[in-house]
Coordinates of C-alpha atoms in Angstrom, one line a residue:
M1 CA -29.2 -1.5 -5.5
E2 CA -32.4 -3.4 -4.8
E3 CA -34.2 -5.9 -6.1
L4 CA -37.1 -3.4 -6.9
D5 CA -34.7 -0.5 -7.8
F6 CA -35.7 -0.9 -11.7
Q7 CA -35.0 2.3 -12.9
G8 CA -31.5 2.1 -11.3
L9 CA -31.0 -1.3 -13.2
L10 CA -32.6 0.4 -16.3
D11 CA -30.0 3.1 -16.2
K12 CA -26.8 1.5 -15.5
F13 CA -27.9 -1.3 -18.6
G14 CA -28.5 1.9 -21.0
Q15 CA -25.0 3.7 -19.9
D16 CA -23.0 0.5 -20.4
G17 CA -24.7 -0.4 -23.8
F18 CA -25.9 -4.0 -22.8
Q19 CA -27.8 -5.7 -25.5
K20 CA -31.5 -6.7 -24.4
G21 CA -30.6 -10.1 -23.9
E22 CA -28.1 -9.9 -21.8
Q23 CA -30.6 -7.3 -20.2
V24 CA -33.2 -10.0 -19.4
I25 CA -30.6 -12.5 -18.3
L26 CA -28.4 -10.4 -15.6
G27 CA -32.0 -8.4 -14.4
N28 CA -33.6 -11.7 -13.5
F29 CA -33.9 -12.6 -9.9
G30 CA -36.4 -15.7 -10.2
T31 CA -35.0 -18.8 -11.0
N32 CA -32.6 -19.0 -13.9
Q33 CA -32.3 -22.3 -14.3
T34 CA -35.9 -22.0 -15.5
L35 CA -35.1 -18.4 -17.2
L36 CA -32.0 -20.6 -19.2
S37 CA -34.3 -23.2 -20.1
L38 CA -37.4 -21.4 -21.5
I39 CA -34.1 -19.6 -23.8
F40 CA -32.7 -22.6 -25.1
Q41 CA -35.6 -24.4 -25.3
K42 CA -33.7 -27.7 -23.5
P43 CA -33.6 -28.2 -19.9
V44 CA -30.6 -26.2 -18.3
N45 CA -29.5 -28.4 -15.1
V46 CA -26.7 -27.8 -12.5
K47 CA -23.7 -29.9 -12.7
N48 CA -20.3 -30.2 -11.3
I49 CA -21.0 -28.8 -7.8
K50 CA -18.4 -28.5 -5.6
V51 CA -18.5 -27.2 -2.0
E52 CA -15.3 -26.1 -0.1
E53 CA -15.4 -24.4 3.7
V54 CA -11.9 -22.2 4.3
H55 CA -11.5 -20.3 7.4
G56 CA -15.5 -20.4 8.7
V57 CA -16.6 -19.4 4.7
I58 CA -18.6 -21.8 2.4
I59 CA -17.4 -21.4 -1.4
R60 CA -19.8 -22.9 -3.7
G61 CA -19.3 -23.5 -7.3
V62 CA -21.6 -24.6 -9.7
D63 CA -21.7 -25.0 -13.8
L64 CA -25.4 -24.2 -15.5
V65 CA -25.3 -27.1 -18.4
T66 CA -27.7 -27.9 -21.0
D67 CA -26.7 -31.3 -22.6
E68 CA -23.3 -31.3 -22.6
Q69 CA -22.5 -27.4 -22.9
V70 CA -21.9 -25.1 -20.3
V71 CA -24.1 -22.1 -20.4
G72 CA -23.1 -20.5 -17.0
H73 CA -20.7 -20.5 -13.8
A74 CA -22.1 -19.8 -10.6
I75 CA -20.0 -19.1 -7.2
T76 CA -21.2 -18.4 -4.2
R77 CA -19.6 -17.1 -1.2
V78 CA -21.6 -18.4 2.6
P79 CA -19.7 -16.6 5.7
G80 CA -20.6 -18.6 8.8
N81 CA -20.8 -15.5 10.9
R82 CA -24.3 -14.4 9.0
N83 CA -26.1 -17.3 8.5
S84 CA -28.0 -19.4 10.8
K85 CA -26.9 -22.8 11.5
K86 CA -29.7 -24.0 9.6
V87 CA -28.7 -22.5 6.7
W88 CA -25.0 -23.4 6.6
D89 CA -26.2 -26.9 7.4
A90 CA -28.4 -27.5 4.1
V91 CA -25.6 -25.7 2.3
L92 CA -23.0 -28.1 3.1
D93 CA -25.1 -30.8 2.8
R94 CA -26.1 -30.1 -0.9
Q95 CA -29.4 -31.8 -1.4
L96 CA -31.0 -28.6 -1.5
G97 CA -30.3 -25.2 -4.2
L98 CA -29.5 -21.9 -3.0
G99 CA -33.1 -20.9 -3.5
Q100 CA -35.1 -23.8 -2.4
I101 CA -33.2 -23.4 1.2
I102 CA -35.0 -19.5 1.3
V103 CA -38.0 -21.6 0.2
T104 CA -37.7 -24.3 2.7
Y105 CA -37.4 -22.6 5.7
N106 CA -39.6 -19.5 4.5
L107 CA -36.6 -16.8 5.1
P108 CA -37.5 -13.3 4.5
T109 CA -34.8 -11.8 2.1
K110 CA -34.0 -8.9 -0.1
R111 CA -31.6 -9.0 -3.1
V112 CA -29.0 -6.5 -4.0
L113 CA -27.3 -5.9 -7.2
V114 CA -23.5 -5.6 -6.9
D115 CA -22.1 -5.2 -10.1
V116 CA -22.8 -6.0 -13.9
G117 CA -20.2 -5.9 -16.6
H118 CA -19.7 -7.6 -20.2
D119 CA -17.2 -8.0 -22.8
D120 CA -16.1 -10.1 -25.8
Q121 CA -16.0 -13.2 -23.9
A122 CA -18.9 -13.0 -21.6
F123 CA -21.5 -10.8 -19.3
W124 CA -21.7 -11.2 -15.6
R125 CA -23.0 -9.9 -12.5
T126 CA -22.6 -9.9 -8.7
Y127 CA -25.4 -9.5 -7.0
T128 CA -26.2 -10.5 -2.4
I129 CA -28.9 -12.5 -1.2
E130 CA -29.5 -10.3 2.6
G131 CA -31.9 -11.7 5.1
A132 CA -31.9 -12.2 9.0
D133 CA -30.6 -15.6 9.0
V134 CA -29.0 -15.6 5.6
F135 CA -26.4 -14.1 3.4
F136 CA -25.2 -15.0 0.0
E137 CA -22.8 -13.4 -2.4
I138 CA -23.6 -14.7 -5.8
S139 CA -21.2 -14.1 -8.5
E140 CA -22.4 -15.1 -12.4
T141 CA -20.9 -15.6 -15.4
Y142 CA -22.1 -16.5 -19.0
P143 CA -19.9 -17.0 -22.0
R144 CA -21.5 -15.0 -25.2
K145 CA -21.0 -17.9 -27.5
P146 CA -24.0 -20.2 -26.4
F147 CA -26.4 -17.6 -26.7
E148 CA -25.0 -16.3 -30.1
E149 CA -25.3 -19.8 -31.6
I150 CA -29.1 -19.4 -30.8
S151 CA -29.1 -15.6 -31.7
W152 CA -30.3 -14.6 -28.2
I153 CA -27.2 -12.4 -28.0
H154 CA -25.9 -10.8 -31.0
K155 CA -22.3 -10.9 -31.7
E156 CA -20.5 -7.7 -31.7
E157 CA -18.7 -6.6 -35.0
G158 CA -16.5 -3.6 -34.5
D159 CA -13.1 -2.3 -35.4
M160 CA -10.5 -3.9 -32.9
E161 CA -8.6 -0.5 -33.1
S162 CA -11.4 2.0 -32.0
S163 CA -14.8 1.5 -31.0
G164 CA -14.6 -2.3 -31.3
I165 CA -13.7 -5.7 -28.8
W166 CA -10.6 -3.6 -27.6
G167 CA -12.5 -0.2 -26.6
K168 CA -15.1 -2.7 -24.4
V169 CA -12.5 -4.5 -22.6
I170 CA -10.8 -0.8 -22.0
T171 CA -14.1 0.8 -21.4
T172 CA -14.5 -1.6 -18.3
E173 CA -10.9 -1.8 -17.2
V174 CA -11.6 2.3 -17.0
S175 CA -14.8 1.8 -15.1
H176 CA -13.7 -0.7 -12.3
Q177 CA -10.5 1.4 -11.4
Q178 CA -12.7 4.5 -11.5
M179 CA -15.2 2.7 -8.9
Q180 CA -11.8 1.5 -6.8
V181 CA -11.0 5.5 -6.2
D182 CA -14.3 6.6 -5.7
Y183 CA -14.8 4.0 -2.8
F184 CA -11.7 4.4 -1.3
A185 CA -12.4 8.3 -1.2
K186 CA -15.6 8.1 0.8
R187 CA -14.5 4.8 2.6
E188 CA -14.0 5.9 6.4
K189 CA -10.2 4.9 7.4
V190 CA -10.7 2.8 10.3
G191 CA -8.5 -0.7 11.4
T192 CA -5.5 -1.9 11.7
I193 CA -2.5 -1.0 9.1
S194 CA -1.4 -4.5 7.6
P195 CA 0.5 -4.6 4.9
P196 CA 0.0 -8.0 2.7
Q197 CA 2.9 -10.1 1.5
V198 CA 2.4 -10.1 -2.9
Y199 CA 2.5 -12.8 -4.8
Q200 CA 3.0 -12.8 -8.5
P201 CA 2.7 -15.3 -11.7
K202 CA 6.1 -16.2 -12.5
N203 CA 5.3 -15.7 -16.0
E204 CA 3.9 -12.2 -15.9
P205 CA 6.5 -9.4 -17.2
E206 CA 8.8 -7.5 -15.1
A207 CA 7.8 -4.7 -16.2
G208 CA 4.1 -5.5 -14.7
N209 CA 5.9 -5.8 -11.0
L210 CA 4.6 -4.5 -7.6
V211 CA 6.7 -1.5 -6.6
A212 CA 5.1 -0.4 -3.8
I213 CA 2.4 -0.7 -1.1
F214 CA 0.6 2.0 0.1
V215 CA -1.1 1.2 3.6
E216 CA -3.6 3.3 5.9
P217 CA -5.8 2.2 9.0
G218 CA -7.9 -1.1 7.0
A219 CA -6.6 -0.7 3.9
A220 CA -3.5 -1.2 1.1
H221 CA -3.1 -0.1 -2.2
L222 CA -0.7 -2.3 -4.4
V223 CA 0.8 -0.3 -6.8
F224 CA 2.4 -2.1 -9.6
G225 CA 5.0 -0.6 -12.4
D226 CA 2.4 -1.2 -15.6
E227 CA -0.3 -3.4 -16.9
I228 CA 1.1 -5.2 -19.8
A229 CA -2.2 -6.8 -21.6
P230 CA -1.8 -10.1 -23.5
N231 CA -2.3 -7.9 -27.3
E232 CA -0.1 -5.9 -28.2
E233 CA -2.7 -3.6 -29.6
L234 CA -5.2 -3.3 -26.4
D235 CA -1.6 -3.1 -24.9
R236 CA -0.6 0.1 -26.6
K237 CA -4.5 1.7 -26.5
Y238 CA -5.2 0.8 -23.1
R239 CA -2.2 2.5 -21.9
E240 CA -2.9 5.3 -23.6
V241 CA -6.3 5.8 -22.1
R242 CA -5.0 5.2 -18.5
L243 CA -2.3 8.2 -19.2
Q244 CA -5.3 10.3 -20.2
V245 CA -7.8 9.4 -17.9
F246 CA -6.0 8.9 -14.2
G247 CA -2.7 10.9 -15.6
R248 CA -0.6 7.8 -14.7
T249 CA 0.2 4.3 -16.2
H250 CA 0.9 2.7 -13.4
D251 CA -2.1 0.0 -11.9
V252 CA -3.2 0.5 -8.6
E253 CA -5.3 -1.9 -6.6
S254 CA -6.5 -1.6 -3.1
V255 CA -8.1 -4.0 -1.2
E256 CA -9.7 -3.2 2.5
F257 CA -9.8 -5.6 5.8
I258 CA -12.9 -5.9 7.9
E259 CA -13.1 -8.6 10.5
G260 CA -10.5 -11.0 9.6
E261 CA -11.3 -11.2 5.5
V262 CA -9.7 -8.9 2.6
K263 CA -12.4 -7.3 0.6
F264 CA -11.7 -7.0 -3.1
V265 CA -13.7 -4.1 -4.9
N266 CA -14.2 -4.7 -8.4
N267 CA -11.0 -6.6 -8.7
A268 CA -11.5 -10.4 -7.2
A269 CA -10.2 -12.9 -9.5
F270 CA -12.6 -15.9 -9.3
L271 CA -12.5 -17.7 -12.5
N272 CA -10.3 -15.6 -14.2
I273 CA -6.8 -17.3 -16.2
Y274 CA -4.3 -15.0 -16.5
E275 CA -4.8 -13.7 -20.0
S276 CA -8.5 -12.9 -19.2
N277 CA -10.0 -9.7 -17.7
L278 CA -13.6 -10.2 -15.7
H279 CA -14.1 -7.8 -12.5
W280 CA -15.7 -9.3 -9.6
S281 CA -16.0 -8.3 -5.7
T282 CA -16.0 -10.5 -2.7
R283 CA -14.0 -11.2 0.9
E284 CA -12.0 -14.1 1.3
P285 CA -10.6 -15.2 4.4
Y286 CA -7.1 -12.5 5.1
K287 CA -3.8 -14.7 5.9
R288 CA -1.8 -11.6 5.2
A289 CA -1.1 -12.9 1.7
V290 CA -2.7 -11.4 -1.6
F291 CA -2.0 -13.1 -5.1
T292 CA -2.4 -11.8 -8.4
E293 CA -4.2 -13.7 -11.0
T294 CA -4.0 -11.9 -14.1
W295 CA -2.7 -9.4 -16.4
N296 CA -4.3 -6.6 -14.9
H297 CA -4.0 -7.7 -11.4
M298 CA -7.1 -9.0 -10.5
L299 CA -6.5 -10.3 -7.1
S300 CA -7.0 -13.9 -4.5
A301 CA -6.1 -14.1 -1.1
G302 CA -5.0 -17.9 -1.9
G303 CA -3.7 -18.1 -5.3
K304 CA -5.3 -20.4 -8.3
W305 CA -4.4 -23.7 -9.3
I306 CA -4.5 -22.6 -13.3
N307 CA -1.5 -20.3 -12.3
V308 CA 0.0 -22.8 -10.1
I309 CA 0.4 -25.7 -13.0
R310 CA 1.5 -22.8 -15.1
G311 CA 5.1 -22.3 -13.2
G312 CA 3.2 -21.0 -9.9
Y313 CA 4.2 -17.7 -8.3
R314 CA 7.0 -15.4 -7.1
L315 CA 6.8 -13.5 -3.7
V316 CA 7.4 -9.9 -4.4
K317 CA 9.1 -7.2 -2.5
A318 CA 8.5 -3.3 -2.6
P319 CA 8.8 -0.3 -0.2
I320 CA 5.5 0.3 2.1
L321 CA 4.8 3.5 2.6
E322 CA 1.9 5.6 4.4
G323 CA -0.8 7.0 2.1
D324 CA -4.4 6.4 0.6
R325 CA -6.0 5.7 -2.9
A326 CA -5.1 9.5 -3.7
A327 CA -1.5 9.2 -2.8
A328 CA -1.2 5.6 -4.4
E329 CA -2.6 6.8 -7.7
K330 CA 0.1 10.0 -7.9
W331 CA 3.1 7.9 -7.4
E332 CA 6.2 8.4 -9.5
P333 CA 8.5 5.7 -10.8
E334 CA 12.0 8.0 -10.4
K335 CA 10.7 9.0 -7.2
G336 CA 9.8 5.6 -5.9
G337 CA 7.0 7.1 -4.2

């Protein structure tokens, strides 16, 4: 979805029930720092800038802060093979913001919205800034509480057992699962067959273990015996919905392999802790390993420090089977495939 596809953007917001205050922020392709300063009526500054180069990709993380309150987070992925040397050096130098780099070097760009979402804790988006000399993939997340405190958005009230908080979480989960199903049904089946080693947090219940890996050219489909939500009510209701919508209760998370990288399609972990459930899309350097980071099996290519300090990971073995996403969806525990 390109920056000027306003109707598509409005349709997406309308379908998923975004509040007007969320829409203003998620639909803004100007300077977010300025917009947030106007919303909070005080300066919002970029702080806690962390820049790391990992296998030819710069990962840049920042906090957006007013006074001592964090009102937003952003993680930007800058692949070396898609950016000119001057852009690459400027990002590493940290003296200019991403927008300032584009203005300073007069770079023609377009912006493409990749994903938006919200739940009872936060709202978020992933988008790209693309041009002949530049490619930034930016994932932003905004905690709801600061915006609720100034009445920019209202707190969602409702019955947790029906259309309230758990209903929103379940709707998000089902939506992103369906996006994966659609994406891998349509993708061209090309590339090498490269089954990953899979690591799961040691504190994850055994029922959520990896039980099979389906492989096809350029992709792998990880099958987990279950998804064990951190809340009993959510766990029960989400299992019922999975069975109703997909005809299965096991979890399937698919990844694609592209030019030495692993692409996570609406299942990248990014800022998540184990109990959270935010969905992102990104590409990371692939070293023949994939790590699950959350109860709903959001993934990374290298593990997250928060799970390391909470006990670390365990390597989980499972049968490797030939098959596509559709085959993984039909996996049956009695048959093992």
